């Protein structure tokens, strides 16, 4: 199994000039914990996570540290920290040295990368452009499918694209928290929906997609209002 088999290809992004307030609202509206920063050509420039935003809530006095520690770390580190805390745009607070994978990276390598780097997700990049993103949840979904079926074929990968597009086109369905795996034309949809009606709509959309032989739903329910708490 490869990154392309489990990645979320509907990637929410921001530009380097997006304000911190807009980034926070983007994370909240899309129920995500990080967002890639891309240029006008969709080339990856950086990544902003909840952690980057939380740093701004820390007391500046607590961050200053002692004079001897600053002597070892250097003034450049102190300056970078200052920008992280006081910057107003994505380009100020984003992580620039972003760990990425290719669409053809095996999932076991991605799992190892997430573990060793202690990160929760990794952008999938090809020729410098963001193609998708793989999270820990995506890997678990892929693992659960792989234990029951053979590796995905070229036809399965094409069918996955068709199913994802069908879900996106379904009225009343929010695809931002859904992921799809396909093995031997058997489709499994994982994630969270707001209502039973939304879950049924997802099932109908998948069943109507040509080439699908069987549909399994692994969906939980979280009311939309609860995300604002």
CSV table of C-alpha atoms in Angstrom, one decimal:
chain,number,residue,atom,x,y,z
A,1,UNK,CA,0.0,0.0,0.0
A,2,UNK,CA,1.2,3.5,-0.9
A,3,UNK,CA,0.5,7.0,0.2
A,4,UNK,CA,-1.8,7.5,-2.8
A,5,UNK,CA,-4.0,4.6,-1.5
A,6,UNK,CA,-4.8,6.2,1.9
A,7,UNK,CA,-4.1,10.0,1.5
A,8,UNK,CA,-6.8,12.6,1.8
A,9,UNK,CA,-6.5,14.5,-1.5
A,10,UNK,CA,-8.9,17.3,-0.5
A,11,UNK,CA,-6.3,19.4,1.2
A,12,UNK,CA,-7.3,22.7,2.8
A,13,UNK,CA,-4.4,25.2,2.3
A,14,UNK,CA,-3.6,28.8,3.1
A,15,UNK,CA,-1.2,31.3,1.5
A,16,UNK,CA,1.9,32.8,3.1
A,17,UNK,CA,-0.1,36.1,3.6
A,18,UNK,CA,-3.0,34.5,5.4
A,19,UNK,CA,-3.4,36.1,8.9
A,20,UNK,CA,-3.2,34.1,12.1
A,21,UNK,CA,-6.8,34.8,12.9
A,22,UNK,CA,-7.9,33.5,9.5
A,23,UNK,CA,-5.7,30.4,10.0
A,24,UNK,CA,-7.3,29.7,13.3
A,25,UNK,CA,-10.8,30.0,11.8
A,26,UNK,CA,-9.8,27.7,8.9
A,27,UNK,CA,-8.7,25.0,11.3
A,28,UNK,CA,-12.0,25.3,13.2
A,29,UNK,CA,-14.3,25.5,10.2
A,30,UNK,CA,-12.6,22.4,8.6
A,31,UNK,CA,-12.2,20.4,11.8
A,32,UNK,CA,-8.4,19.9,11.1
A,33,UNK,CA,-5.3,20.4,13.3
A,34,UNK,CA,-2.9,21.6,10.7
A,35,UNK,CA,-2.8,23.3,7.3
A,36,UNK,CA,-0.1,23.5,4.6
A,37,UNK,CA,1.0,26.9,3.4
A,38,UNK,CA,1.3,27.0,-0.4
A,39,UNK,CA,2.3,29.6,-3.1
A,40,UNK,CA,0.0,30.5,-6.0
A,41,UNK,CA,1.3,27.4,-7.9
A,42,UNK,CA,0.3,25.1,-5.0
A,43,UNK,CA,4.0,24.6,-4.1
A,44,UNK,CA,4.6,23.8,-0.5
A,45,UNK,CA,6.1,26.7,1.5
A,46,UNK,CA,5.4,25.5,5.1
A,47,UNK,CA,2.9,24.1,7.6
A,48,UNK,CA,1.0,25.7,10.4
A,49,UNK,CA,-0.3,23.4,13.2
A,50,UNK,CA,-2.4,23.9,16.3
A,51,UNK,CA,0.9,23.8,18.2
A,52,UNK,CA,2.3,26.8,16.3
A,53,UNK,CA,-0.8,28.8,17.3
A,54,UNK,CA,-0.7,27.6,20.9
A,55,UNK,CA,2.8,28.9,21.3
A,56,UNK,CA,1.4,32.4,21.0
A,57,UNK,CA,-0.7,31.9,24.1
A,58,UNK,CA,2.4,31.3,26.2
A,59,UNK,CA,3.7,34.1,28.4
A,60,UNK,CA,6.6,35.9,26.7
A,61,UNK,CA,8.4,36.2,30.0
A,62,UNK,CA,8.3,32.4,30.4
A,63,UNK,CA,9.8,32.1,26.9
A,64,UNK,CA,12.7,34.4,27.5
A,65,UNK,CA,14.8,32.0,29.6
A,66,UNK,CA,18.1,32.8,31.3
A,67,UNK,CA,20.9,34.7,29.8
A,68,UNK,CA,23.4,31.8,29.8
A,69,UNK,CA,21.0,29.5,27.9
A,70,UNK,CA,20.5,32.2,25.2
A,71,UNK,CA,24.3,32.5,24.9
A,72,UNK,CA,24.4,28.8,23.9
A,73,UNK,CA,21.4,28.8,21.6
A,74,UNK,CA,22.3,32.0,19.9
A,75,UNK,CA,20.5,35.3,19.2
A,76,UNK,CA,19.0,33.9,15.9
A,77,UNK,CA,17.0,31.3,17.9
A,78,UNK,CA,15.7,34.0,20.1
A,79,UNK,CA,14.7,36.1,17.1
A,80,UNK,CA,13.0,33.1,15.5
A,81,UNK,CA,11.0,32.5,18.7
A,82,UNK,CA,10.0,36.2,18.7
A,83,UNK,CA,8.7,36.0,15.2
A,84,UNK,CA,6.8,32.8,16.0
A,85,UNK,CA,5.0,34.5,18.9
A,86,UNK,CA,4.4,38.0,17.5
A,87,UNK,CA,4.1,37.3,13.7
A,88,UNK,CA,0.7,38.1,12.2
A,89,UNK,CA,0.8,35.9,9.0
A,90,UNK,CA,1.3,32.3,8.0
A,91,UNK,CA,4.8,33.1,6.7
A,92,UNK,CA,5.8,34.3,10.1
A,93,UNK,CA,4.7,31.4,12.2
A,94,UNK,CA,4.8,28.4,9.9
A,95,UNK,CA,7.2,25.5,10.1
A,96,UNK,CA,9.4,25.8,7.0
A,97,UNK,CA,11.3,22.5,7.2
A,98,UNK,CA,8.3,20.3,6.5
A,99,UNK,CA,8.6,16.6,6.4
A,100,UNK,CA,7.0,15.3,3.2
A,101,UNK,CA,6.4,12.0,1.4
A,102,UNK,CA,5.8,11.1,-2.3
A,103,UNK,CA,2.5,9.5,-3.6
A,104,UNK,CA,4.5,6.3,-4.1
A,105,UNK,CA,5.9,6.1,-0.5
A,106,UNK,CA,4.9,2.8,1.1
A,107,UNK,CA,2.6,3.2,4.1
A,108,UNK,CA,5.0,1.4,6.5
A,109,UNK,CA,7.7,4.1,5.7
A,110,UNK,CA,5.1,6.8,6.4
A,111,UNK,CA,4.2,5.2,9.8
A,112,UNK,CA,7.9,5.1,10.7
A,113,UNK,CA,8.3,8.7,9.7
A,114,UNK,CA,5.4,9.9,11.8
A,115,UNK,CA,6.8,7.9,14.8
A,116,UNK,CA,10.4,9.0,14.6
A,117,UNK,CA,9.6,12.6,13.9
A,118,UNK,CA,6.8,12.7,16.4
A,119,UNK,CA,4.3,14.3,14.0
A,120,UNK,CA,0.6,13.6,13.4
A,121,UNK,CA,0.4,14.1,9.6
A,122,UNK,CA,2.6,14.5,6.6
A,123,UNK,CA,1.9,16.2,3.2
A,124,UNK,CA,2.1,14.2,0.1
A,125,UNK,CA,4.2,16.2,-2.4
A,126,UNK,CA,5.1,15.6,-6.1
A,127,UNK,CA,7.3,17.9,-8.1
A,128,UNK,CA,7.0,20.4,-5.2
A,129,UNK,CA,3.2,20.5,-5.3
A,130,UNK,CA,0.9,19.3,-2.6
A,131,UNK,CA,-1.1,16.3,-3.8
A,132,UNK,CA,-2.6,15.2,-0.5
A,133,UNK,CA,-2.0,14.6,3.2
A,134,UNK,CA,-1.7,11.4,5.3
A,135,UNK,CA,-2.6,11.4,8.9
A,136,UNK,CA,-2.3,8.7,11.6
A,137,UNK,CA,-6.0,8.0,11.1
A,138,UNK,CA,-5.5,7.5,7.3
A,139,UNK,CA,-2.8,4.9,8.1
A,140,UNK,CA,-5.1,3.0,10.5
A,141,UNK,CA,-7.9,3.0,7.9
A,142,UNK,CA,-5.5,1.5,5.3
A,143,UNK,CA,-4.2,-1.0,7.8
A,144,UNK,CA,-7.6,-2.2,8.7
A,145,UNK,CA,-8.5,-2.8,5.0
A,146,UNK,CA,-5.2,-4.4,4.1
A,147,UNK,CA,-5.6,-7.0,6.8
A,148,UNK,CA,-8.7,-8.3,5.1
A,149,UNK,CA,-7.9,-7.9,1.4
A,150,UNK,CA,-5.2,-7.9,-1.2
A,151,UNK,CA,-3.1,-4.8,-2.1
A,152,UNK,CA,-5.0,-2.2,-4.3
A,153,UNK,CA,-4.8,-2.6,-8.0
A,154,UNK,CA,-4.7,0.2,-10.6
A,155,UNK,CA,-8.5,-0.3,-11.1
A,156,UNK,CA,-9.0,0.1,-7.3
A,157,UNK,CA,-7.1,3.4,-7.3
A,158,UNK,CA,-9.1,4.7,-10.2
A,159,UNK,CA,-12.3,3.6,-8.5
A,160,UNK,CA,-11.2,5.4,-5.3
A,161,UNK,CA,-10.9,8.6,-7.2
A,162,UNK,CA,-14.4,8.1,-8.6
A,163,UNK,CA,-15.9,7.4,-5.2
A,164,UNK,CA,-14.2,10.4,-3.5
A,165,UNK,CA,-15.6,12.6,-6.3
A,166,UNK,CA,-19.1,11.1,-5.9
A,167,UNK,CA,-19.0,11.8,-2.1
A,168,UNK,CA,-17.9,15.4,-2.7
A,169,UNK,CA,-20.8,16.0,-5.1
A,170,UNK,CA,-23.4,14.7,-2.7
A,171,UNK,CA,-25.6,17.5,-1.3
A,172,UNK,CA,-25.5,17.9,2.5
A,173,UNK,CA,-22.4,15.8,3.0
A,174,UNK,CA,-19.2,17.3,4.5
A,175,UNK,CA,-16.3,15.2,3.0
A,176,UNK,CA,-13.6,16.9,5.2
A,177,UNK,CA,-13.7,14.2,7.9
A,178,UNK,CA,-14.2,11.2,5.5
A,179,UNK,CA,-11.6,8.8,4.1
A,180,UNK,CA,-12.0,6.1,1.5
A,181,UNK,CA,-10.2,2.8,0.9
A,182,UNK,CA,-10.8,0.4,-2.0
A,183,UNK,CA,-9.7,-3.2,-2.3
A,184,UNK,CA,-11.0,-5.5,-5.0
A,185,UNK,CA,-13.8,-3.1,-5.7
A,186,UNK,CA,-15.0,-3.2,-2.1
A,187,UNK,CA,-15.3,0.3,-0.7
A,188,UNK,CA,-14.9,1.3,2.9
A,189,UNK,CA,-15.7,4.8,4.1
A,190,UNK,CA,-14.2,5.9,7.4
A,191,UNK,CA,-14.7,9.0,9.5
A,192,UNK,CA,-17.3,11.2,11.1
A,193,UNK,CA,-20.7,12.5,10.0
A,194,UNK,CA,-23.1,14.9,11.7
A,195,UNK,CA,-26.3,12.9,11.2
A,196,UNK,CA,-27.7,9.5,10.1
A,197,UNK,CA,-29.1,11.1,7.0
A,198,UNK,CA,-25.6,12.2,6.0
A,199,UNK,CA,-24.3,8.7,6.6
A,200,UNK,CA,-27.1,7.2,4.4
A,201,UNK,CA,-26.4,9.8,1.7
A,202,UNK,CA,-22.7,8.7,1.7
A,203,UNK,CA,-23.8,5.1,1.3
A,204,UNK,CA,-26.1,5.8,-1.6
A,205,UNK,CA,-23.5,8.0,-3.4
A,206,UNK,CA,-20.9,5.2,-3.1
A,207,UNK,CA,-23.3,2.4,-4.2
A,208,UNK,CA,-24.3,4.4,-7.3
A,209,UNK,CA,-20.6,4.7,-8.4
A,210,UNK,CA,-20.0,2.4,-11.3
A,211,UNK,CA,-17.6,-0.4,-10.5
A,212,UNK,CA,-18.4,-0.6,-6.7
A,213,UNK,CA,-19.2,-4.2,-5.7
A,214,UNK,CA,-19.7,-3.7,-2.0
A,215,UNK,CA,-19.9,-0.8,0.5
A,216,UNK,CA,-18.9,-0.8,4.2
A,217,UNK,CA,-19.4,2.3,6.4
A,218,UNK,CA,-17.2,2.9,9.5
A,219,UNK,CA,-18.7,6.2,10.5
A,220,UNK,CA,-19.2,7.8,13.9
A,221,UNK,CA,-21.5,10.8,14.7
A,222,UNK,CA,-20.5,14.1,16.1
A,223,UNK,CA,-23.1,16.9,16.0
A,224,UNK,CA,-21.9,19.9,14.1
A,225,UNK,CA,-22.6,22.2,17.0
A,226,UNK,CA,-20.2,20.2,19.2
A,227,UNK,CA,-17.1,21.3,17.1
A,228,UNK,CA,-17.7,24.9,18.3
A,229,UNK,CA,-17.3,24.0,22.0
